[in-house]
XYZ file of N, CA and C in Angstrom:
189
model
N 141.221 94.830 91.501
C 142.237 95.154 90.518
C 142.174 96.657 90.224
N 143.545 97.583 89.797
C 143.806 98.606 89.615
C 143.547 98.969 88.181
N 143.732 99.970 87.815
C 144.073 100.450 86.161
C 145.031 101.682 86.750
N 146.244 101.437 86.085
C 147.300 102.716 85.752
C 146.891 103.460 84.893
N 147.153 104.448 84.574
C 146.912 105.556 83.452
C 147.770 106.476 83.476
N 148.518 106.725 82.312
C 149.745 107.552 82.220
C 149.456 108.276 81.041
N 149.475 109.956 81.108
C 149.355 111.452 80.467
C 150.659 111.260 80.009
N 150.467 112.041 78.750
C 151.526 112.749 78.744
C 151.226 113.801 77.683
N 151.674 114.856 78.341
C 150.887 116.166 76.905
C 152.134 117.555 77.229
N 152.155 117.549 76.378
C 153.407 118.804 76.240
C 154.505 118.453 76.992
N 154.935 117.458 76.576
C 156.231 117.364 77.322
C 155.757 116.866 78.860
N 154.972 117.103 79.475
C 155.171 116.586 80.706
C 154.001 115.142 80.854
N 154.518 114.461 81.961
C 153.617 113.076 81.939
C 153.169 113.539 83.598
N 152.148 111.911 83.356
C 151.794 112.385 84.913
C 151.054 110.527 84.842
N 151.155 109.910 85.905
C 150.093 108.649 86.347
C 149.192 108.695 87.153
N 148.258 108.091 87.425
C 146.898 108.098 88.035
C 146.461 106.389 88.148
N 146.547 106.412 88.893
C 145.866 104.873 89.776
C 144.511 104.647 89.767
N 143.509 104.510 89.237
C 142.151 104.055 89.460
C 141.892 102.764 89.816
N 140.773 102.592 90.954
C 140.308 101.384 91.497
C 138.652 100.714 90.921
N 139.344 100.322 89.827
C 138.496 99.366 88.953
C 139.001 98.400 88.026
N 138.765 98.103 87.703
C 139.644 97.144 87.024
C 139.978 97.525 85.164
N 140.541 97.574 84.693
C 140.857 98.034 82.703
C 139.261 97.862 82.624
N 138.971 97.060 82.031
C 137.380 96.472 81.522
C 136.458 97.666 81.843
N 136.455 97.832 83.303
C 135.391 98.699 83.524
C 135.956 100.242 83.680
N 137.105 100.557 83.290
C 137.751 101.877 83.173
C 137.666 102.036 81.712
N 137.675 101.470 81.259
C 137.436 101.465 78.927
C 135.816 101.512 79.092
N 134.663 101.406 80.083
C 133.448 101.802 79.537
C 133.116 102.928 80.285
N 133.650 103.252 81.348
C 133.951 104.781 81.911
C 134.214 105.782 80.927
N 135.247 105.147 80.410
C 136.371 106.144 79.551
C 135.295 106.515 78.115
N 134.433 105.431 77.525
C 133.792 105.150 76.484
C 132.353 106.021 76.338
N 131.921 105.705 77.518
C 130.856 106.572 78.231
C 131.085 108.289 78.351
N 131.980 108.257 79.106
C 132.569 109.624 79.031
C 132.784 110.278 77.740
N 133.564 109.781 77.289
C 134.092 110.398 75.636
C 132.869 110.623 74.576
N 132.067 109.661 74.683
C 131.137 110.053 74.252
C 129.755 110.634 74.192
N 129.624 111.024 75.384
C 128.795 111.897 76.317
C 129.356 113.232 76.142
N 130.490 113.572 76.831
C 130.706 114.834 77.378
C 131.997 115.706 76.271
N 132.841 114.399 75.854
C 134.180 114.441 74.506
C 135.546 114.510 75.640
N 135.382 114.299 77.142
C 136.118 113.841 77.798
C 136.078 113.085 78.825
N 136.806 112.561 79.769
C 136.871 111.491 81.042
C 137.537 112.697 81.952
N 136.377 112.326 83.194
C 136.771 113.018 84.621
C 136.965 112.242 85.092
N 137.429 111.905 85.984
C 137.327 110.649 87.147
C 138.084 110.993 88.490
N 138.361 110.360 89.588
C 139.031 110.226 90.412
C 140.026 109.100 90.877
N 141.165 109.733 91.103
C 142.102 108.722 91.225
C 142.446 108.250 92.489
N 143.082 107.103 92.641
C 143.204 106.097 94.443
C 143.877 107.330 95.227
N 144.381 108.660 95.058
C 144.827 109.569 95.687
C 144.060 110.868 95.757
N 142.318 110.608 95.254
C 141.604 111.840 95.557
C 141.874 112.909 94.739
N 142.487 112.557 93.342
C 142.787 113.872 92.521
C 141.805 113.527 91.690
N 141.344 114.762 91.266
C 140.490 114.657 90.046
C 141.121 115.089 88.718
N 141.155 113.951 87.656
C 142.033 113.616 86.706
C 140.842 114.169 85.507
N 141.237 115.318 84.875
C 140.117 115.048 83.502
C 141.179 115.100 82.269
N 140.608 114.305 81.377
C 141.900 113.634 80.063
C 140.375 114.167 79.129
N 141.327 115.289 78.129
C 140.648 115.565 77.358
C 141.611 115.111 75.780
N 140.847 113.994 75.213
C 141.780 113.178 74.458
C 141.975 113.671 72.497
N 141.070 114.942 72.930
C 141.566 116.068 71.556
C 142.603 116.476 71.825
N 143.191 116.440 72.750
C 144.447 117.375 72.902
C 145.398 116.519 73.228
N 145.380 114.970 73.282
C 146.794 114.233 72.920
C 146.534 113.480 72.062
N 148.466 113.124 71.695
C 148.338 112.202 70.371
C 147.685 111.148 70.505
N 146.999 110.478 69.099
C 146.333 109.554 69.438
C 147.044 108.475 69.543
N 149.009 108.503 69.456
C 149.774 107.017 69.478
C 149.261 106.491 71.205
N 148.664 107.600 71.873
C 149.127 107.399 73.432
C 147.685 106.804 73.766
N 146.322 106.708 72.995
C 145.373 106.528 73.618
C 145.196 104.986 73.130
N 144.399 104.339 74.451
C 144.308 103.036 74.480
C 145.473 102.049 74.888
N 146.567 102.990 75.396
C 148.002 102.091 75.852
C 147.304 101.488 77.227
């Protein structure tokens, strides 16, 4: 199973495909955030995605 993930910060959006499943992308994400205060990761297309989640609204986090 996949997890989608969709940015959006200043006006522009962007999606990212990760190959794990939600469950284990929320203790990535959980881990991360609270370790470092952001999530790096890599997405099913080899981009490296970092979501630094001080800098978007919080209506958008956890969608």
């Amino acid at each position: 199973m996949k997890t989608l993930v969709s940015v959006t910060f200043n006006g522009a959006s962007s999606e990212h495909i990760f190959d794990v499943p939600k469950d284990e992308f929320k203790v990535m994400w959980n881990e991360q955030i609270e370790q470092v205060g952001y999530f790096e990761g890599v997405d099913t297309e080899g981009r490296t995605v970092i979501i630094n989640p001080k800098q978007l609204h919080k209506k958008n986090i956890g969608r």
